[in-house]
Short mmCIF file of C-alpha atoms and ligand atoms in Angstrom, two decimals:
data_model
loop_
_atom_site.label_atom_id
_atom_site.label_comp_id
_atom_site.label_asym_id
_atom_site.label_seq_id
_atom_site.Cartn_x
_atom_site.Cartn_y
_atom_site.Cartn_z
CA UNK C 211 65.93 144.37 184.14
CA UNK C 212 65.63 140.93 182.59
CA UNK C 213 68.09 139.32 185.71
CA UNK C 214 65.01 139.55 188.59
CA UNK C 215 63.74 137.40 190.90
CA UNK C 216 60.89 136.64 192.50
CA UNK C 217 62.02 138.33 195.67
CA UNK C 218 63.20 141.83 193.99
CA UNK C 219 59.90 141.77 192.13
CA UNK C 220 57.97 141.48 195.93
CA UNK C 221 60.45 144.29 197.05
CA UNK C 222 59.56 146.32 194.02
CA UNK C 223 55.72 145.99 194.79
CA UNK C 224 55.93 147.37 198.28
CA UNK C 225 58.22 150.23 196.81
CA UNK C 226 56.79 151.11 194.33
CA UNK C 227 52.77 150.17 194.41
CA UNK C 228 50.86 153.27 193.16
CA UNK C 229 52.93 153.54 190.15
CA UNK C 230 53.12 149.91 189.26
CA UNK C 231 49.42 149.67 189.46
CA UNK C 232 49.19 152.93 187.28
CA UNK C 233 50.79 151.15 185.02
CA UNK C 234 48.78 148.08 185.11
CA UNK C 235 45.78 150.37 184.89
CA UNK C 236 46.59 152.57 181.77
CA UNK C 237 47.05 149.09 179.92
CA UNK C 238 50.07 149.56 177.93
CA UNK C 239 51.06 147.25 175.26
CA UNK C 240 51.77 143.80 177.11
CA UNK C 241 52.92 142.10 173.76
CA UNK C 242 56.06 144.35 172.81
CA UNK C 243 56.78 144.41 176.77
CA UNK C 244 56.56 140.37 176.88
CA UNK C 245 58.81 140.43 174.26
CA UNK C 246 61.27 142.50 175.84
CA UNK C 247 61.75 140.86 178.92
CA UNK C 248 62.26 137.28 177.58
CA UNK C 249 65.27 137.83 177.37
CA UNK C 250 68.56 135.57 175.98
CA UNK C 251 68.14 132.82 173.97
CA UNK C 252 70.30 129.58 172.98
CA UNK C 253 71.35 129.75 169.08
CA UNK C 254 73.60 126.79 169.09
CA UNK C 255 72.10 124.07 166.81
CA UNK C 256 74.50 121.36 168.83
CA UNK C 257 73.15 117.55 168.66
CA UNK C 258 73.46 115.26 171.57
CA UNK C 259 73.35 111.88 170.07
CA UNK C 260 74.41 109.46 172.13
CA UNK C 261 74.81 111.39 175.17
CA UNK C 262 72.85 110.93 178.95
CA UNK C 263 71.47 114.07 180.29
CA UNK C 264 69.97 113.91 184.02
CA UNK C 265 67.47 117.35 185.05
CA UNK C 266 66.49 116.92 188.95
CA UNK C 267 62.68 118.28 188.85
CA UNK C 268 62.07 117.80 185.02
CA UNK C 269 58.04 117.26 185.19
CA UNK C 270 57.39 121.14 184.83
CA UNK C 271 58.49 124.71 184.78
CA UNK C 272 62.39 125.32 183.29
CA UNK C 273 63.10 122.04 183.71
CA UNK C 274 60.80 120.28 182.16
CA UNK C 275 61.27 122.67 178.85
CA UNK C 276 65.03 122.00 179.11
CA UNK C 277 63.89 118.14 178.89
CA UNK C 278 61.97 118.98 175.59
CA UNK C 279 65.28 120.74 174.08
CA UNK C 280 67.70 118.66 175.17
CA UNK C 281 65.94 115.26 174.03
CA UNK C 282 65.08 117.12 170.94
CA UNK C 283 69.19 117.44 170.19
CA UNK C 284 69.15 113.34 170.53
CA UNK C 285 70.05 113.04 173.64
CA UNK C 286 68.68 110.54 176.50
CA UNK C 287 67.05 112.36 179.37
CA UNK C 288 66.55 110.95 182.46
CA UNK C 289 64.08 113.00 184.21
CA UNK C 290 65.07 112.91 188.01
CA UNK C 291 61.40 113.16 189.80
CA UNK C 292 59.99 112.92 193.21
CA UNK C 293 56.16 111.89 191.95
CA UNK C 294 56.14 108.94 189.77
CA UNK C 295 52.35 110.27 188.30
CA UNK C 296 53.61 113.85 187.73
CA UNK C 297 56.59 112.26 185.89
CA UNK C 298 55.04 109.93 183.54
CA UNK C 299 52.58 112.45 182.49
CA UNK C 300 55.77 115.17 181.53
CA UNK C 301 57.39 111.96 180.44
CA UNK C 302 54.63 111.25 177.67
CA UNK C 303 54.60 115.18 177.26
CA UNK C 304 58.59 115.32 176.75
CA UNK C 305 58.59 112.50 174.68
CA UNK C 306 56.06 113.83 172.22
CA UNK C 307 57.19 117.05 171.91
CA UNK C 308 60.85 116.11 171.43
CA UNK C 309 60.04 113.29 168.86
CA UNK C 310 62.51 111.25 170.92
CA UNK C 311 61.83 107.76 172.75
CA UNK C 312 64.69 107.81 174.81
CA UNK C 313 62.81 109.69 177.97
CA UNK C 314 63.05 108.01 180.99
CA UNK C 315 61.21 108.60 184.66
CA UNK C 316 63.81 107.70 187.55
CA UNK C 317 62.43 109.30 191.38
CA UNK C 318 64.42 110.71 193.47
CA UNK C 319 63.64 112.58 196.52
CA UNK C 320 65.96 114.95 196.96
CA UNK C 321 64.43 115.57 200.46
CA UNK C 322 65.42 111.89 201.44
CA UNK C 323 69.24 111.41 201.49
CA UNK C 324 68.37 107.55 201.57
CA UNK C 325 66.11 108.16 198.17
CA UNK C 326 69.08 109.98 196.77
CA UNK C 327 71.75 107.16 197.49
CA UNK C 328 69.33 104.33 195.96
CA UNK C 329 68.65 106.79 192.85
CA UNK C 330 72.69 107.46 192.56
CA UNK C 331 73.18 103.56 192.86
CA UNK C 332 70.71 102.43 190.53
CA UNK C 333 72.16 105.14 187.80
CA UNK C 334 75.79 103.51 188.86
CA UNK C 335 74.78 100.58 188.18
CA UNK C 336 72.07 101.16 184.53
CA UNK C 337 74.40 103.99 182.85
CA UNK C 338 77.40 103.20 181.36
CA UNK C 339 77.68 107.45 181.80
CA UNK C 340 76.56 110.75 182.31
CA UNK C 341 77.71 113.96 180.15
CA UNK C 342 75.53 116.20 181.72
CA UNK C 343 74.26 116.54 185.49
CA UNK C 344 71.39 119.68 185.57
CA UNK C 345 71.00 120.24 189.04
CA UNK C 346 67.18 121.74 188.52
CA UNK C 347 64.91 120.69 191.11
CA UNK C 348 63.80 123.38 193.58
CA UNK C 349 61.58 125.17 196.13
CA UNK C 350 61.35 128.26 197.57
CA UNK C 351 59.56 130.11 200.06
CA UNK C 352 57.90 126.94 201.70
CA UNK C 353 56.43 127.20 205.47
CA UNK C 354 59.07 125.84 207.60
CA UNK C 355 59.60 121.91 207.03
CA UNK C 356 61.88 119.89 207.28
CA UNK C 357 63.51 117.17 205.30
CA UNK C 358 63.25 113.51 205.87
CA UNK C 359 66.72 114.07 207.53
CA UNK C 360 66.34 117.11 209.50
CA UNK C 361 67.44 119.97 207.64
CA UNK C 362 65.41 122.69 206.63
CA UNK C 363 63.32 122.21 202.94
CA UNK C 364 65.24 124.75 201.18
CA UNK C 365 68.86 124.51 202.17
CA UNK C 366 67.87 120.65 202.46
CA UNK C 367 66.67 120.32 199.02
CA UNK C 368 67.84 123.47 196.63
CA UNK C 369 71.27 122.72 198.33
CA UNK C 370 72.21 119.65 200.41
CA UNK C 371 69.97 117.60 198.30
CA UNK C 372 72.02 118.30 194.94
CA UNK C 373 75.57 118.41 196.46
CA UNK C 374 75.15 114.49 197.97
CA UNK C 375 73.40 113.73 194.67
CA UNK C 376 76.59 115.49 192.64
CA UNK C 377 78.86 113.90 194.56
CA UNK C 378 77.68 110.51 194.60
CA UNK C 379 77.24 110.36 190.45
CA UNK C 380 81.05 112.27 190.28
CA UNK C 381 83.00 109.16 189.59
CA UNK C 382 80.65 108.31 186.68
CA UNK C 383 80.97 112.04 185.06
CA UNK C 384 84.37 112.34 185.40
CA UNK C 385 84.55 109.15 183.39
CA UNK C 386 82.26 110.68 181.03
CA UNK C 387 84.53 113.65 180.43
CA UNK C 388 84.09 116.12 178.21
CA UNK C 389 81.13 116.14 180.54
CA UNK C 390 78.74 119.57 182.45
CA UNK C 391 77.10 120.15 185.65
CA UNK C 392 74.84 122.83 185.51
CA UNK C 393 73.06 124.67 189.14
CA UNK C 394 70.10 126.39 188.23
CA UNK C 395 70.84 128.97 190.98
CA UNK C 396 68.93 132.41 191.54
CA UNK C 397 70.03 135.84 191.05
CA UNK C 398 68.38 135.56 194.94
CA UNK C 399 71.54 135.13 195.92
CA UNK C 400 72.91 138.20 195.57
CA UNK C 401 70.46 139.67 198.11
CA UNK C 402 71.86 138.01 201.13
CA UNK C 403 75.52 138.98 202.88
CA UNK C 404 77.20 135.89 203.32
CA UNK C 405 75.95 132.45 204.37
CA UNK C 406 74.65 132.06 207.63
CA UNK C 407 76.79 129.10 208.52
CA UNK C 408 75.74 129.46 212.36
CA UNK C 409 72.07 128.68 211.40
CA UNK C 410 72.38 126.79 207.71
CA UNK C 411 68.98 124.96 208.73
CA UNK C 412 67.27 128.58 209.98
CA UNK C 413 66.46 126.70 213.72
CA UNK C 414 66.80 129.78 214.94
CA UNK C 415 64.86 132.23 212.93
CA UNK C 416 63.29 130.84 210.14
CA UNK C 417 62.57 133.81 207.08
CA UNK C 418 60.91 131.80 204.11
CA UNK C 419 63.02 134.55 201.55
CA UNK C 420 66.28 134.60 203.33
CA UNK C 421 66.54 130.63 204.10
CA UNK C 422 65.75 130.66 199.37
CA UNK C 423 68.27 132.96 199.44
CA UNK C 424 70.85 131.03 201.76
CA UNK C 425 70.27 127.98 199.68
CA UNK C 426 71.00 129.74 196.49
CA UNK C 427 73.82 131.57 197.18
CA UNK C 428 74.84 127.91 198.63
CA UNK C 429 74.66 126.69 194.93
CA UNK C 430 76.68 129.37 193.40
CA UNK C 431 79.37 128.74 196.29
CA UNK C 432 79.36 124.77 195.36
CA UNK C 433 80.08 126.06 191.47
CA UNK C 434 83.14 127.67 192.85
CA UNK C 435 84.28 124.75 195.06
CA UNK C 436 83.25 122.19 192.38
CA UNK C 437 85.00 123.83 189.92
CA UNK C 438 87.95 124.13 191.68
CA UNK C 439 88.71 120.40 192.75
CA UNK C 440 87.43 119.13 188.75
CA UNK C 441 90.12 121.25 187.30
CA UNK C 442 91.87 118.88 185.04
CA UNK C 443 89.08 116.49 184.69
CA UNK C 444 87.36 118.01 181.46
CA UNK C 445 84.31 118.39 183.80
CA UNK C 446 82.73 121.69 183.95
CA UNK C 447 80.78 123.21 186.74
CA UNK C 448 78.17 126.37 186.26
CA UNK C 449 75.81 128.08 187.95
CA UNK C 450 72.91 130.76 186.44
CA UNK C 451 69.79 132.54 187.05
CA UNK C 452 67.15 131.82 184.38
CA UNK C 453 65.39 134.82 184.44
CA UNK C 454 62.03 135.74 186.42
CA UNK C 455 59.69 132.57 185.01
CA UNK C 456 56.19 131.99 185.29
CA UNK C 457 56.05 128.46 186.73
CA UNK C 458 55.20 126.41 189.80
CA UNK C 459 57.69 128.11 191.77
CA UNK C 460 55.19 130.19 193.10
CA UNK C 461 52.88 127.48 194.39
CA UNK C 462 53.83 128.10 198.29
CA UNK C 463 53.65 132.14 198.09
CA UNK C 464 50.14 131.73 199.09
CA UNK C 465 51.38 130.30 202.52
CA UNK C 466 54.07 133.09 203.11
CA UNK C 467 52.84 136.27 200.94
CA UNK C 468 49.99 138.43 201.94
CA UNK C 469 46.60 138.22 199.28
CA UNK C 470 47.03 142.43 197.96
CA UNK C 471 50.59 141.27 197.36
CA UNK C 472 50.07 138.44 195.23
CA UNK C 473 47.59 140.75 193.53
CA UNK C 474 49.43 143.29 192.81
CA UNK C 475 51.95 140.53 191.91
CA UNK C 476 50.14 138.94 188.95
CA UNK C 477 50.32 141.64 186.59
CA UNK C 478 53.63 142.23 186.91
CA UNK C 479 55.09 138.78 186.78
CA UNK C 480 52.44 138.78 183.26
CA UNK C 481 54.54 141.46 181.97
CA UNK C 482 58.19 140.98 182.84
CA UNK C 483 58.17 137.34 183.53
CA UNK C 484 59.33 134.51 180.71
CA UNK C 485 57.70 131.69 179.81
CA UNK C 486 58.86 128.45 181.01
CA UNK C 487 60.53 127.63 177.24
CA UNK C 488 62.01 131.28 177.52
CA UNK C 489 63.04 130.62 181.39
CA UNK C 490 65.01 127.52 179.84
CA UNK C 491 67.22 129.41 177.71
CA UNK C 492 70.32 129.70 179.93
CA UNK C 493 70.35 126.42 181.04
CA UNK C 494 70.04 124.46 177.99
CA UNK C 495 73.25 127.15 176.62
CA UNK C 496 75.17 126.25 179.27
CA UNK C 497 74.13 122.65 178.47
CA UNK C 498 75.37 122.61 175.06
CA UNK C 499 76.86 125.75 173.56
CA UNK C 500 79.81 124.46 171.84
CA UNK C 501 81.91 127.47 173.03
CA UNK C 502 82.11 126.98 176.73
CA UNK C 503 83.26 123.53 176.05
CA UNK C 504 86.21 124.96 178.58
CA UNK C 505 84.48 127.70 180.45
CA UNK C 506 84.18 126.20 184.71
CA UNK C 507 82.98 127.96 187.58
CA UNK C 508 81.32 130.93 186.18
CA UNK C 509 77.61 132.28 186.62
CA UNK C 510 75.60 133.17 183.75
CA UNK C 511 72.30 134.90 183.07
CA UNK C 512 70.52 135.26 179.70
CA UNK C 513 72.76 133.18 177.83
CA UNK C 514 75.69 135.39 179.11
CA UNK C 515 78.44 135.06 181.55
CA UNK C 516 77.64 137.88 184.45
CA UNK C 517 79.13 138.32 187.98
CA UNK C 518 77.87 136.92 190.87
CA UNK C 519 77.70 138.89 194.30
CA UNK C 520 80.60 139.28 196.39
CA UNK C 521 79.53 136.55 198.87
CA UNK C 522 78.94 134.21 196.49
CA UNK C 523 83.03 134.35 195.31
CA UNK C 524 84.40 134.06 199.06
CA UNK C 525 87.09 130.86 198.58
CA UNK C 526 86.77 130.21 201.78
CA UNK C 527 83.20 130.10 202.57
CA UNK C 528 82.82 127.88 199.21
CA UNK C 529 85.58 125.58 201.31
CA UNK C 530 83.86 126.02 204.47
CA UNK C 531 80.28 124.86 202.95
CA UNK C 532 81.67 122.36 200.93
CA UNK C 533 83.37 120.58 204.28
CA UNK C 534 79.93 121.23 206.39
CA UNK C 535 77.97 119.72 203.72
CA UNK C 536 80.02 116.50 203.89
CA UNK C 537 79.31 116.13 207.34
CA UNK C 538 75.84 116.93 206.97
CA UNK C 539 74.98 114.14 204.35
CA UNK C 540 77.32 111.99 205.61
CA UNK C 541 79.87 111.74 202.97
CA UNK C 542 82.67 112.34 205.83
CA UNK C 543 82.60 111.79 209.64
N1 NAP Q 61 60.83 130.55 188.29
C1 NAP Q 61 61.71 131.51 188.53
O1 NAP Q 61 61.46 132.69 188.35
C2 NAP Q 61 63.08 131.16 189.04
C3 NAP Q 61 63.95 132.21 189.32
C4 NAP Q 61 65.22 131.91 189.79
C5 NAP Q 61 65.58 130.58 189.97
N2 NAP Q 61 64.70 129.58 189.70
C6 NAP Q 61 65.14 128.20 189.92
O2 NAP Q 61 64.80 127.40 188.81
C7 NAP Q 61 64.68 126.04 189.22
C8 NAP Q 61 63.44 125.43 188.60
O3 NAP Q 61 62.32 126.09 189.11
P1 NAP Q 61 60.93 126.30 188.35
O4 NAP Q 61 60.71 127.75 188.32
O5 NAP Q 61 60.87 125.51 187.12
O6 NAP Q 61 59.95 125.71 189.49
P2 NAP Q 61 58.81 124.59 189.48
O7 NAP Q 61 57.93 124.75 188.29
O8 NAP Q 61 58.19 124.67 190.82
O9 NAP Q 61 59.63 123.23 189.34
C9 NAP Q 61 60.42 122.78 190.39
C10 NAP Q 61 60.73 121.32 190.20
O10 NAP Q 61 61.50 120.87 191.33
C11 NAP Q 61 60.92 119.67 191.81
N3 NAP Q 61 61.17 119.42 193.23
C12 NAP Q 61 60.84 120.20 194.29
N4 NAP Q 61 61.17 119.59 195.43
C13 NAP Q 61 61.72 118.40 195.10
C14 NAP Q 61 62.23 117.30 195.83
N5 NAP Q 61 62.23 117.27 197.17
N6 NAP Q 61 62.72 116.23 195.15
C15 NAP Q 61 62.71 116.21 193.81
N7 NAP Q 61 62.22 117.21 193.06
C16 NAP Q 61 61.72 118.29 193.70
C17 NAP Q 61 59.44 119.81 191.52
O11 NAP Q 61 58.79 118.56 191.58
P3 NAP Q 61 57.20 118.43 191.88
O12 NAP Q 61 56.50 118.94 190.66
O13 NAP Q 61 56.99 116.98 192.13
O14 NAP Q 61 56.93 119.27 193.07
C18 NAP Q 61 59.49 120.42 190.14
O15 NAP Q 61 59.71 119.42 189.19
C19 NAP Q 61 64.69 126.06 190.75
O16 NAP Q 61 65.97 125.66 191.20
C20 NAP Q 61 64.46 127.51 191.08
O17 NAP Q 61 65.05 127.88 192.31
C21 NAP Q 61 63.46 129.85 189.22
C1 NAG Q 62 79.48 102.99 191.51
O1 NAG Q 62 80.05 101.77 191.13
C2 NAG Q 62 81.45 101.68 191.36
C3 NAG Q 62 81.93 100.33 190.87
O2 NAG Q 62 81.28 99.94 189.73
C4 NAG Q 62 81.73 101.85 192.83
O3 NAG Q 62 83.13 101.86 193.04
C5 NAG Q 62 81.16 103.16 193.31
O4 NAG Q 62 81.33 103.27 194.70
C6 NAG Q 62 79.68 103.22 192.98
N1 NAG Q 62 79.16 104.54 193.36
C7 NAG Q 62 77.94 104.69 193.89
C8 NAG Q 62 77.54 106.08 194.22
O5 NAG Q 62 77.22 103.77 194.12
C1 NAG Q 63 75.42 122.60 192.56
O1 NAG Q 63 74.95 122.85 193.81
C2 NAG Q 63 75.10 121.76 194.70
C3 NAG Q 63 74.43 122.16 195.97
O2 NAG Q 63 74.61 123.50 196.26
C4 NAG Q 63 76.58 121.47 194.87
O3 NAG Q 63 76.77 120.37 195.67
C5 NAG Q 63 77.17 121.21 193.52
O4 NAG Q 63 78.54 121.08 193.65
C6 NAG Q 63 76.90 122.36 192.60
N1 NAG Q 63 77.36 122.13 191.27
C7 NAG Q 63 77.63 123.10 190.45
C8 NAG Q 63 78.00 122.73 189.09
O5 NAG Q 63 77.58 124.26 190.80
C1 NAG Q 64 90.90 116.63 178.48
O1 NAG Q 64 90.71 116.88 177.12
C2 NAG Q 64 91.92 117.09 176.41
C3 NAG Q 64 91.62 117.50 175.00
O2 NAG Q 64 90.32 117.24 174.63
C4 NAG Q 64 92.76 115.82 176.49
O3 NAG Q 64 93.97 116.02 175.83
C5 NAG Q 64 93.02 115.46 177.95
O4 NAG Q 64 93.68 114.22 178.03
C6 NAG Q 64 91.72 115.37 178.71
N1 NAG Q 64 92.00 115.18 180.12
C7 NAG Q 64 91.34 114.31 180.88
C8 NAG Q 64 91.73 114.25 182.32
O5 NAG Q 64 90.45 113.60 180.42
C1 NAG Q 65 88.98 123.24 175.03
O1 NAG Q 65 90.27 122.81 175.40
C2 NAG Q 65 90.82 121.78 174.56
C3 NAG Q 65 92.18 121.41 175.08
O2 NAG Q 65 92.16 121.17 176.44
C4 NAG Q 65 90.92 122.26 173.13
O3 NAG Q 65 91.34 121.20 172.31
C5 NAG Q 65 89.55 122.78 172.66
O4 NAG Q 65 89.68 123.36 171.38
C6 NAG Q 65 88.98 123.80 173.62
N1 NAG Q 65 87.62 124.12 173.20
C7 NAG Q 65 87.16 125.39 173.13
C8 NAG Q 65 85.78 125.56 172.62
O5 NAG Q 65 87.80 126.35 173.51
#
């Protein structure tokens, strides 16, 4: 149960509403059910002295706590952010919580290719490297926009956004190897076929769940691809779901989700949903657990390797978005 998403827990509601609300109603113990639902958690006591971590969208929700852990091991965090206010304020946060001074704001838009090529030169040219990449930043369910270059929000940002950004700090992480690039993906993906590669930017038909979905199951297709052309390099590339987490994810459901749904939706998120600190779990083990020092291309969930759908291991559609993608940000002609 602990491996839902937002979108299974909206699918749920409508299914199942009298009951859930029952359940709601008779109050039953929300403490031991908390508990149960918060699922894996990282043991590994591994220090990061003297290594760079960047997390894309570090000023709240899972990344943000992953900031706090990972700058607690020694570490220095870059915190990859779009609003230089929201930032500093996690920044001070981050830095006080962790005990660490070495917490840096850089912005980045990752809905601006041009912001991400200045942010990827000017970590070129300040770090001498980078042992971890955590590709973090992310929205879902938006009204339709689009990105400063055209593509739709999602795909543009949860996807295209991170693959220009990954491919333009490679050089510098392969240089850093034993280095990790971690995709905070979605177990989302798994509730969509295969990628719709005749609509990526949903110009067609635009469905604020499916085009989440599409740009999820786009990051758990990268993994694959990634991993694939870094074999060799001592650079590892994994995806995961963190788990259903109470954050700012939610903060465009009002837009796209009917009031009585959101509702009904509260409670239930209360009781089966993790904490941001708890939603961080799987990322910061994938960040530093000292026994997947070799382990590439895999998906995890609750600190635990677990399959990802059948779409989202297609070789060739991990080629075939890989190749579009280039196009798309311009990285090829
Ligand atoms: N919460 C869940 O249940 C859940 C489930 C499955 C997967 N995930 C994934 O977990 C990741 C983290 O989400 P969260 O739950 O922590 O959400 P969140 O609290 O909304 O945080 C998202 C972060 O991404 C940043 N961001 C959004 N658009 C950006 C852009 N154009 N450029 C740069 N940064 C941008 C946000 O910055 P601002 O604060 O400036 O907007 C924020 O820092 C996402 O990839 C999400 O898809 C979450
Ligand atoms: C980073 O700098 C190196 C030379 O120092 C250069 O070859 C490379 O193209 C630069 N990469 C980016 C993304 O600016
Ligand atoms: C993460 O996802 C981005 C965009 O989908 C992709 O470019 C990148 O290669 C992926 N990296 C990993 C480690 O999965
Ligand atoms: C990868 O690591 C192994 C052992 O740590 C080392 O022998 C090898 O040279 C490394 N390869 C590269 C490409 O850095
Ligand atoms: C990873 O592989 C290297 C050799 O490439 C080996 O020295 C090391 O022990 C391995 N680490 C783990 C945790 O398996």
């Amino acid at each position: 149960m602990t491996g839902l998403d937002f979108e299974e827990m909206l699918d749920i509601a409508r299914k199942h509403r009298i009951l859930i609300g029952s359940l709601v109603g008779i109050g039953v113990s929300f403490a031991a059910m908390r508990r149960y639902f918060a699922g894996g958690v990282c043991r590994s006591k591994a220090r990061l002295d003297g290594k760079t971590v960047i997390i894309t969208g570090a000023n709240t929700g899972i990344g943000k706590e992953t900031a706090i852990d990972l700058a607690s091991r020694g570490a220095k965090v870059i915190l990859a952010c779009r609003d230089v206010m929201r930032a500093e304020r996690a920044a001070t946060d981050i830095l006080k919580k962790s005990n660490n001074q070495n917490v840096v704001v850089k912005i980045v838009d990752l809905a601006s290719l041009d912001s991400i090529r200045k942010f990827a030169d000017n970590i070129n040219k300040s770090e001498p490297k980078i042992d971890i990449l955590i590709n973090n930043a992310g929205i879902m369910m938006c009204p339709y926009w689009k990105t400063q270059d055209g593509f739709e929000m999602q795909f543009g940002v949860n996807h295209l956004g991170h693959f220009l950004l990954t491919n333009l700090l490679l050089d510098k992480i392969k240089s850093s190897a034993p280095a990790r690039i971690i995709n905070v993906s979605s177990r989302a993906h798994t509730r969509t076929d295969k990628l719709d590669f005749d609509d990526l930017n949903s110009e067609k038909n635009y469905n604020s769940m499916a085009a989440y979905r599409q740009s999820k199951l786009a990051n758990v297709l990268f993994t694959r691809e990634l991993s694939r052309r870094l074999q060799g390099t001592n650079v590892t590339a994994n995806s995961l779901h963190p788990g259903v987490v109470d954050t700012e994810l939610t903060r465009y459901l009002p837009q796209s989700v009917p009031f009585y749904f959101r509702i009904l939706f509260a409670p239930i998120i209360y009781i089966i949903g993790k904490t941001p600190l708890q939603g961080a779990q799987t990322t910061i083990y994938c960040a530093v657990e000292e026994s997947l020092a070799n382990v590439t291309g895999k998906y995890f969930s609750d600190c635990a390797i677990k399959e990802e759908s059948k779409a989202a291991q297609e070789d060739e559609a991990a080629k075939k978005l890989w190749e579009v993608s280039e196009k798309l940000v311009g990285l090829r002609k």
